[in-house]
Amino acid sequence: MDEFLREFAPMLAEGLLDTLYMTLFSTFLAYVLGLPVGVLLVVTDKDGLKPHAALNRVLGIVVNILRSIPFLILLIAVIPFTRFVVGTTIGSSATVVPLVIAAAPFIARLVESSLKEIDRGAIEAATAMGASPWQIVYKVLLPEARPSLILGAAISVTTILSYSAMAGIVGGGGLGDIAIRYGYYRYRTNVMLVTVAILVIVVQIFQEVGAKAAKWGDKRL
Amino acid sequence: MLLTVEKLNKAYDGLEVLRNIDLSVEKGEVIVVIGPSGCGKSTLLRCINGLETIRSGSISLNGELLNRPKTDWSSVRQKIGMVFQSYDLFGHLTVMENLLLAPMKVRHEDRKTARIRAEALLERVGLGDKSRAYPRQLSGGQKQRAAIVRALMMEPEIMLFDEVTAALDPEMVREVLDVILELARDGMTMIIVTHEMQFAKAVADRVVFIDGGEIVEQNTPELFFTNPDTERAKRFLNIFQFDTPK
């Protein structure tokens, strides 16, 4: 056990940091893209605040196309783009690119469904008081949907975390990379088990924190 | 004339819901609109503040035509307060924040002046101690009174009430109707859609009876409830006469 720790602890610690960096940074960037798209999907919907059939259709199609590509294939397909953006195709920074491309449309749909849960009455009441569509988005739609948006974020983080592990196959860095290199290629099953255990604990923490934050932010019940 | 509706027609997917509606409302007048469910009463209110688009006809506020493309609905809606059946308070905000949101964001008032007005209004409707409560902590009647105050915060020229007591438990109906009665006494112009006949009798300057999407009769409350001009109004009122079977 001592020997195992001496051999792998520094590497696992570094892998964990890499994984956290990839996951959190990708989630952040994916929200920068996905949140506005999700809002636009709701606003331009035919029952939305500013219906716009063409824009809604185009956004919907783009989101669906990106969501239908399996992540493993996307990972490889975007390699030229990754090289162009990051300058390299291996390591955790390179993994952020496909992660963001895969997660942003997923997040857009999550945001869309969170916002659609909001009671039409509250939106209508705001409209009837003379609020503009964007005032309604900022002051009613997003704040009213906050608990649901936070839960969605917890789902996103855990999904992106598992995607990041997949990136280990193409040298993506992080715990997934370690699990594949040692656990799979070198038959070090114990390394694999430990990485999986760490991933499980990290997912638990994200989920727990997300659920707590959502509940804390919910004034409606 | 504060509000004039002329030859208004409204249809949903080809189905006519309002036909040739002519209605004018003077400043300070209280109009009560009654009629069977689905007759188009609520739709009429929603057309007046632009929540629904109309097919033909015209709606004017203070002589200014509303149903044209360049209408600035944001400023028009500030003059037309509306209260809904389901209260529709913002659940993530306290009562006070509910009241301050539109004055501060839409009218760009500073918090202090809006707050002074909000406190006075809350006091008036008996919610002086509820400004920090969240909507979930209020009873239905309290929520509806808060929603009325929220609409009043914009200092509207006319108030539209869309069956505001229909979702309330019977014991809470009175507290809401009392608030509306008091507004009427203060000279607020109002169009009230309601099923509360006793209340209609007490508050109305004029009763408008709508059936099948058209105005069948407009009359004073005294005449309408005792001796209406039309057969359809008589039949409708009979439904409410449990106590005097014929």
Coordinates of C-alpha atoms in Angstrom, one line a residue:
Chain A
M1 CA 0.0 0.0 0.0
D2 CA 2.8 2.4 1.0
E3 CA 4.6 1.5 -2.2
F4 CA 1.5 2.0 -4.3
L5 CA 0.9 5.4 -2.8
R6 CA 4.6 6.4 -3.2
E7 CA 4.4 5.4 -6.8
F8 CA 1.1 6.8 -7.9
A9 CA -0.1 9.4 -5.4
P10 CA 1.6 12.4 -7.1
M11 CA 0.4 11.2 -10.5
L12 CA -3.2 10.7 -9.2
A13 CA -3.2 14.1 -7.5
E14 CA -2.0 15.7 -10.7
G15 CA -4.6 13.8 -12.7
L16 CA -7.3 14.9 -10.3
L17 CA -6.3 18.5 -10.7
D18 CA -6.2 18.1 -14.5
T19 CA -9.7 16.5 -14.5
L20 CA -11.1 19.3 -12.3
Y21 CA -9.5 21.9 -14.5
M22 CA -10.9 20.4 -17.7
T23 CA -14.3 19.8 -16.2
L24 CA -14.8 23.2 -14.5
F25 CA -13.2 25.3 -17.3
S26 CA -15.2 23.4 -20.0
T27 CA -18.4 23.8 -18.0
F28 CA -17.8 27.5 -17.7
L29 CA -17.1 28.0 -21.4
A30 CA -20.0 25.7 -22.4
Y31 CA -22.3 27.9 -20.3
V32 CA -21.0 31.0 -21.9
L33 CA -22.2 29.6 -25.2
G34 CA -25.0 27.3 -24.1
L35 CA -26.9 29.7 -21.7
P36 CA -27.6 32.4 -24.3
V37 CA -28.6 29.8 -26.9
G38 CA -30.9 28.2 -24.4
V39 CA -32.5 31.6 -23.6
L40 CA -32.8 32.3 -27.4
L41 CA -34.5 29.0 -28.0
V42 CA -37.1 29.9 -25.4
V43 CA -37.5 33.6 -26.4
T44 CA -37.8 32.9 -30.2
D45 CA -40.2 30.0 -29.7
K46 CA -43.6 30.5 -31.2
D47 CA -45.1 31.1 -27.8
G48 CA -42.0 33.0 -26.7
L49 CA -41.4 36.6 -25.8
K50 CA -40.1 37.4 -29.3
P51 CA -41.2 34.7 -31.7
H52 CA -38.8 34.2 -34.6
A53 CA -39.5 31.0 -36.4
A54 CA -36.4 31.1 -38.7
L55 CA -33.8 31.8 -35.9
N56 CA -35.5 29.2 -33.7
R57 CA -35.4 26.6 -36.4
V58 CA -31.7 27.2 -37.2
L59 CA -30.6 27.1 -33.6
G60 CA -32.7 24.0 -33.0
I61 CA -31.1 22.2 -36.0
V62 CA -27.5 23.2 -35.0
V63 CA -28.1 22.0 -31.4
N64 CA -29.6 18.7 -32.6
I65 CA -26.7 18.1 -35.1
L66 CA -24.1 18.7 -32.4
R67 CA -26.0 16.6 -29.9
S68 CA -26.3 13.6 -32.3
I69 CA -22.6 13.2 -32.8
P70 CA -21.2 10.6 -30.3
F71 CA -18.5 12.2 -28.2
L72 CA -15.8 9.8 -29.1
I73 CA -16.2 10.7 -32.7
L74 CA -16.5 14.4 -32.1
L75 CA -13.3 14.1 -30.1
I76 CA -11.4 12.9 -33.1
A77 CA -13.3 14.9 -35.7
V78 CA -12.5 18.3 -34.2
I79 CA -8.7 17.5 -33.9
P80 CA -7.7 20.0 -36.6
F81 CA -9.9 22.7 -35.0
T82 CA -8.3 21.9 -31.6
R83 CA -4.8 22.2 -33.1
F84 CA -5.8 25.6 -34.6
V85 CA -7.2 26.9 -31.3
V86 CA -4.9 25.5 -28.6
G87 CA -1.8 24.7 -30.7
T88 CA -1.7 21.1 -29.6
T89 CA -4.0 18.1 -29.6
I90 CA -2.9 16.3 -26.4
G91 CA -3.2 17.3 -22.8
S92 CA -6.0 18.8 -20.8
S93 CA -6.2 22.2 -22.5
A94 CA -6.7 20.4 -25.9
T95 CA -9.5 18.4 -24.3
V96 CA -11.4 21.5 -23.4
V97 CA -12.2 22.3 -27.0
P98 CA -14.2 19.1 -27.8
L99 CA -15.7 19.2 -24.3
V100 CA -17.1 22.6 -24.9
I101 CA -18.4 21.8 -28.4
A102 CA -20.2 18.7 -27.0
A103 CA -21.5 20.3 -23.8
A104 CA -22.7 23.7 -25.1
P105 CA -25.7 22.3 -27.1
F106 CA -26.5 19.9 -24.2
I107 CA -26.5 22.8 -21.8
A108 CA -28.6 24.9 -24.3
R109 CA -31.3 22.2 -24.1
L110 CA -31.1 21.9 -20.3
V111 CA -31.5 25.7 -20.0
E112 CA -34.4 25.7 -22.4
S113 CA -36.3 23.1 -20.4
S114 CA -35.6 24.9 -17.1
L115 CA -36.9 28.2 -18.5
K116 CA -40.0 26.5 -20.0
E117 CA -41.0 25.3 -16.6
I118 CA -41.7 28.9 -15.6
D119 CA -45.3 29.7 -15.1
R120 CA -46.6 31.7 -18.1
G121 CA -48.6 33.8 -15.7
A122 CA -45.6 35.4 -14.1
I123 CA -44.3 36.3 -17.6
E124 CA -47.6 37.7 -18.6
A125 CA -47.9 39.7 -15.4
A126 CA -44.5 41.2 -16.2
T127 CA -45.5 41.9 -19.7
A128 CA -48.7 43.6 -18.5
M129 CA -46.6 45.9 -16.4
G130 CA -44.7 47.1 -19.4
A131 CA -41.5 45.1 -19.0
S132 CA -39.6 44.5 -22.2
P133 CA -38.7 41.0 -23.3
W134 CA -35.1 41.4 -22.1
Q135 CA -36.2 42.8 -18.8
I136 CA -38.4 39.8 -18.4
V137 CA -35.5 37.4 -19.3
Y138 CA -33.1 39.0 -16.7
K139 CA -35.6 39.8 -14.0
V140 CA -38.2 37.1 -14.2
L141 CA -37.3 34.2 -16.4
L142 CA -33.7 33.5 -15.2
P143 CA -34.3 34.3 -11.5
E144 CA -37.5 32.3 -11.3
A145 CA -35.7 29.3 -13.0
R146 CA -32.6 29.6 -10.8
P147 CA -33.1 26.4 -8.7
S148 CA -33.8 24.4 -11.9
L149 CA -30.8 26.0 -13.6
I150 CA -28.5 25.1 -10.7
L151 CA -29.7 21.5 -10.8
G152 CA -29.0 21.5 -14.5
A153 CA -25.5 22.8 -13.9
A154 CA -24.8 19.9 -11.5
I155 CA -26.0 17.5 -14.2
S156 CA -23.8 19.3 -16.8
V157 CA -20.7 19.1 -14.6
T158 CA -21.0 15.4 -14.0
T159 CA -21.7 14.7 -17.7
I160 CA -18.7 16.8 -18.7
L161 CA -16.6 15.0 -16.1
S162 CA -17.4 11.6 -17.6
Y163 CA -16.7 13.0 -21.1
S164 CA -13.4 14.3 -19.9
A165 CA -12.4 10.8 -18.8
M166 CA -13.2 9.5 -22.3
A167 CA -10.7 12.0 -23.7
G168 CA -8.0 9.8 -22.1
I169 CA -8.2 7.6 -25.2
V170 CA -6.6 10.3 -27.4
G171 CA -4.2 11.5 -24.7
G172 CA -6.5 14.0 -23.1
G173 CA -4.9 14.1 -19.7
G174 CA -6.6 13.8 -16.3
L175 CA -7.8 10.7 -14.4
G176 CA -9.3 9.1 -17.5
D177 CA -5.9 9.2 -19.2
I178 CA -4.3 7.5 -16.2
A179 CA -7.0 4.9 -16.0
I180 CA -6.5 4.0 -19.6
R181 CA -2.7 4.1 -19.7
Y182 CA -2.1 2.2 -16.4
G183 CA -5.3 0.3 -15.9
Y184 CA -5.9 -0.8 -19.5
Y185 CA -2.6 -0.8 -21.3
R186 CA -0.5 -2.0 -18.4
Y187 CA -3.0 -4.2 -16.5
R188 CA -2.6 -2.2 -13.3
T189 CA -6.1 -2.9 -12.1
N190 CA -5.5 -1.2 -8.7
V191 CA -4.7 2.1 -10.5
M192 CA -7.9 1.8 -12.5
L193 CA -10.0 1.1 -9.3
V194 CA -8.5 4.0 -7.5
T195 CA -9.2 6.5 -10.3
V196 CA -12.7 5.2 -10.6
A197 CA -13.2 5.7 -6.8
I198 CA -11.8 9.2 -7.1
L199 CA -14.2 10.0 -10.0
V200 CA -17.2 8.6 -8.0
I201 CA -16.3 10.8 -5.0
V202 CA -15.9 13.9 -7.2
V203 CA -19.3 13.2 -8.9
Q204 CA -20.9 12.8 -5.5
I205 CA -19.5 16.1 -4.3
F206 CA -20.7 18.0 -7.4
Q207 CA -24.1 16.5 -7.2
E208 CA -24.5 17.2 -3.5
V209 CA -23.3 20.7 -3.8
G210 CA -25.6 21.4 -6.7
A211 CA -28.6 20.0 -4.9
K212 CA -27.9 22.0 -1.8
A213 CA -27.3 25.2 -3.8
A214 CA -30.6 24.7 -5.7
K215 CA -32.5 24.2 -2.5
W216 CA -30.9 27.1 -0.8
G217 CA -31.8 29.3 -3.8
D218 CA -35.4 28.2 -4.0
K219 CA -37.7 30.7 -2.4
R220 CA -40.8 29.4 -4.1
L221 CA -41.8 26.4 -2.0
Chain B
M1 CA -63.4 59.1 -23.2
L2 CA -60.5 57.3 -21.5
L3 CA -60.9 54.0 -23.4
T4 CA -62.8 53.4 -26.6
V5 CA -63.2 50.0 -28.2
E6 CA -64.8 50.0 -31.7
K7 CA -65.9 47.1 -33.8
L8 CA -63.4 44.8 -32.2
N9 CA -63.2 41.3 -33.7
K10 CA -60.9 38.6 -32.4
A11 CA -60.5 35.0 -33.6
Y12 CA -58.3 32.1 -32.5
D13 CA -57.4 30.0 -35.6
G14 CA -60.5 30.9 -37.4
L15 CA -62.7 30.5 -34.4
E16 CA -64.5 33.8 -33.6
V17 CA -64.3 34.7 -29.9
L18 CA -65.2 38.3 -30.0
R19 CA -67.6 39.9 -32.5
N20 CA -68.2 43.6 -33.1
I21 CA -67.4 44.8 -29.6
D22 CA -68.2 48.4 -29.0
L23 CA -67.3 49.7 -25.5
S24 CA -66.4 53.1 -24.2
V25 CA -65.2 53.8 -20.7
E26 CA -65.1 57.3 -19.1
K27 CA -62.6 58.3 -16.6
G28 CA -63.7 57.2 -13.1
E29 CA -66.2 54.7 -14.5
V30 CA -66.5 51.2 -13.1
I31 CA -67.6 48.7 -15.7
V32 CA -68.4 45.1 -14.7
V33 CA -68.3 42.5 -17.5
I34 CA -70.3 39.4 -16.9
G35 CA -71.3 36.4 -19.0
P36 CA -71.0 32.7 -19.2
S37 CA -67.6 31.0 -19.1
G38 CA -65.9 31.0 -22.4
C39 CA -67.9 34.0 -23.7
G40 CA -64.9 36.1 -24.4
K41 CA -64.8 38.3 -21.3
S42 CA -61.2 37.6 -20.4
T43 CA -60.1 37.8 -24.0
L44 CA -61.6 41.3 -24.2
L45 CA -59.4 42.4 -21.3
R46 CA -56.4 40.7 -22.8
C47 CA -57.0 42.5 -26.1
I48 CA -57.2 45.9 -24.4
N49 CA -53.6 45.7 -23.0
G50 CA -52.2 44.0 -26.1
L51 CA -51.7 40.5 -24.6
E52 CA -53.7 39.3 -27.6
T53 CA -53.7 40.7 -31.1
I54 CA -57.0 41.6 -32.6
R55 CA -58.3 40.8 -36.1
S56 CA -60.1 44.0 -36.8
G57 CA -61.5 47.1 -35.1
S58 CA -59.8 49.6 -33.0
I59 CA -58.8 50.2 -29.4
S60 CA -57.9 53.7 -28.2
L61 CA -56.6 55.0 -24.9
N62 CA -57.0 58.8 -24.4
G63 CA -57.8 59.1 -28.1
E64 CA -54.5 57.4 -29.1
L65 CA -55.0 54.3 -31.3
L66 CA -53.4 51.3 -29.8
N67 CA -53.7 48.6 -32.4
R68 CA -51.1 49.8 -34.9
P69 CA -47.6 48.5 -35.5
K70 CA -45.7 51.3 -33.9
T71 CA -47.5 51.3 -30.6
D72 CA -45.1 51.5 -27.7
W73 CA -46.8 48.8 -25.7
S74 CA -44.4 49.2 -22.8
S75 CA -45.6 52.7 -22.1
V76 CA -49.2 51.9 -22.9
R77 CA -49.2 48.9 -20.5
Q78 CA -47.9 51.2 -17.7
K79 CA -51.1 53.1 -17.9
I80 CA -53.2 49.9 -17.9
G81 CA -52.9 47.9 -14.8
M82 CA -54.0 44.3 -14.9
V83 CA -54.7 41.7 -12.2
F84 CA -55.1 38.0 -13.0
Q85 CA -57.0 35.1 -11.6
S86 CA -53.9 33.2 -10.5
Y87 CA -52.2 36.2 -8.8
D88 CA -48.9 35.5 -10.7
L89 CA -46.6 37.1 -8.2
F90 CA -42.9 36.4 -8.7
G91 CA -42.2 33.5 -6.4
H92 CA -38.5 34.2 -6.0
L93 CA -39.1 37.7 -4.7
T94 CA -40.5 39.1 -1.5
V95 CA -43.7 41.0 -1.6
M96 CA -41.8 44.3 -1.4
E97 CA -39.5 43.2 -4.2
N98 CA -42.5 42.2 -6.3
L99 CA -43.8 45.7 -5.9
L100 CA -40.6 47.5 -6.7
L101 CA -39.5 45.5 -9.7
A102 CA -41.5 47.2 -12.4
P103 CA -41.3 50.7 -11.0
M104 CA -37.5 50.5 -10.7
K105 CA -36.8 48.6 -13.9
V106 CA -39.5 49.8 -16.3
R107 CA -40.0 53.3 -14.9
H108 CA -36.5 53.8 -13.6
E109 CA -37.7 55.2 -10.3
D110 CA -35.3 55.2 -7.4
R111 CA -35.9 52.6 -4.7
K112 CA -36.7 55.1 -2.0
T113 CA -39.6 56.9 -3.7
A114 CA -41.1 53.6 -4.9
R115 CA -40.7 52.1 -1.5
I116 CA -42.6 54.9 0.2
R117 CA -45.5 54.4 -2.2
A118 CA -45.4 50.6 -1.8
E119 CA -45.5 50.8 2.0
A120 CA -48.5 53.2 1.9
L121 CA -50.4 50.9 -0.5
L122 CA -49.6 47.7 1.5
E123 CA -50.8 49.4 4.6
R124 CA -54.0 50.4 2.8
V125 CA -54.8 46.8 1.8
G126 CA -53.9 45.4 5.2
L127 CA -50.6 43.9 4.3
G128 CA -48.4 46.4 6.1
D129 CA -46.6 43.6 7.9
K130 CA -46.1 41.4 4.9
S131 CA -43.5 43.3 2.9
R132 CA -40.7 40.9 3.6
A133 CA -42.8 37.7 3.2
Y134 CA -42.4 35.5 0.1
P135 CA -45.6 34.7 -1.9
R136 CA -45.5 31.1 -0.7
Q137 CA -46.0 32.4 2.9
L138 CA -49.2 34.2 2.0
S139 CA -52.8 33.1 1.8
G140 CA -54.6 33.3 -1.6
G141 CA -56.4 36.4 -0.5
Q142 CA -53.2 38.1 0.6
K143 CA -51.5 37.1 -2.6
Q144 CA -54.3 38.7 -4.6
R145 CA -54.2 41.9 -2.6
A146 CA -50.4 42.0 -3.1
A147 CA -51.0 41.5 -6.8
I148 CA -53.4 44.4 -6.9
V149 CA -50.9 46.6 -5.1
R150 CA -48.2 45.5 -7.6
A151 CA -50.4 46.7 -10.5
L152 CA -51.2 50.0 -8.6
M153 CA -47.5 50.7 -8.2
M154 CA -47.4 51.7 -11.8
E155 CA -50.0 54.4 -11.1
P156 CA -52.2 53.2 -14.0
E157 CA -55.1 55.2 -15.5
I158 CA -57.3 52.2 -15.7
M159 CA -57.3 48.8 -14.0
L160 CA -58.4 45.5 -15.5
F161 CA -59.5 42.7 -13.2
D162 CA -59.7 39.3 -14.7
E163 CA -61.8 37.1 -12.4
V164 CA -59.6 37.9 -9.5
T165 CA -61.6 36.0 -6.9
A166 CA -62.3 32.9 -9.0
A167 CA -59.4 30.9 -7.6
L168 CA -59.9 32.0 -4.0
D169 CA -61.5 30.1 -1.1
P170 CA -64.9 31.7 -0.3
E171 CA -63.8 33.2 3.0
M172 CA -61.0 35.2 1.2
V173 CA -63.2 36.6 -1.6
R174 CA -64.5 39.4 0.6
E175 CA -61.1 40.8 1.6
V176 CA -60.1 41.1 -2.1
L177 CA -63.5 42.6 -3.2
D178 CA -63.3 45.2 -0.4
V179 CA -60.0 46.4 -1.8
I180 CA -61.6 46.8 -5.3
L181 CA -64.6 48.6 -3.8
E182 CA -62.3 51.0 -2.1
L183 CA -60.5 51.7 -5.3
A184 CA -63.8 52.4 -7.0
R185 CA -64.7 54.9 -4.3
D186 CA -61.4 56.7 -4.9
G187 CA -62.4 57.1 -8.5
M188 CA -60.2 54.6 -10.2
T189 CA -61.4 53.7 -13.7
M190 CA -61.9 49.9 -13.8
I191 CA -63.1 47.1 -16.0
I192 CA -63.9 44.1 -13.8
V193 CA -64.7 40.6 -15.1
T194 CA -66.4 38.7 -12.4
H195 CA -68.9 36.0 -11.5
E196 CA -69.7 37.6 -8.1
M197 CA -73.1 39.1 -8.8
Q198 CA -73.6 40.8 -5.5
F199 CA -70.3 42.5 -5.9
A200 CA -71.1 43.5 -9.4
K201 CA -74.3 45.1 -8.2
A202 CA -72.5 47.0 -5.5
V203 CA -69.5 48.2 -7.5
A204 CA -70.7 48.7 -11.1
D205 CA -71.6 52.0 -12.7
R206 CA -72.5 50.0 -15.8
V207 CA -72.9 46.3 -16.4
V208 CA -71.8 44.8 -19.8
F209 CA -73.3 41.4 -20.5
I210 CA -71.3 39.3 -23.1
D211 CA -72.6 36.1 -24.5
G212 CA -71.2 34.1 -27.4
G213 CA -68.5 36.7 -28.1
E214 CA -70.8 39.7 -28.4
I215 CA -72.1 42.4 -26.2
V216 CA -75.7 41.5 -25.7
E217 CA -76.7 44.2 -23.2
Q218 CA -75.2 47.2 -21.5
N219 CA -77.3 48.5 -18.6
T220 CA -77.2 50.1 -15.2
P221 CA -76.7 47.6 -12.4
E222 CA -80.1 48.4 -11.0
L223 CA -82.0 47.6 -14.2
F224 CA -79.8 44.8 -15.3
F225 CA -80.2 42.7 -12.2
T226 CA -83.9 43.4 -11.7
N227 CA -85.3 43.8 -15.1
P228 CA -82.8 43.2 -18.0
D229 CA -83.7 44.3 -21.5
T230 CA -82.8 41.1 -23.2
E231 CA -84.0 37.5 -23.0
R232 CA -80.5 36.1 -22.9
A233 CA -79.5 38.2 -19.9
K234 CA -82.7 37.1 -18.1
R235 CA -81.8 33.4 -18.8
F236 CA -78.2 34.0 -17.6
L237 CA -79.3 35.6 -14.4
N238 CA -81.8 32.9 -13.7
I239 CA -78.9 30.5 -13.3
F240 CA -77.8 32.4 -10.2
Q241 CA -81.3 32.5 -8.6
F242 CA -81.1 29.4 -6.4
D243 CA -83.1 31.0 -3.7
T244 CA -86.2 31.9 -5.7
P245 CA -87.1 28.8 -7.7
K246 CA -89.9 29.2 -10.2

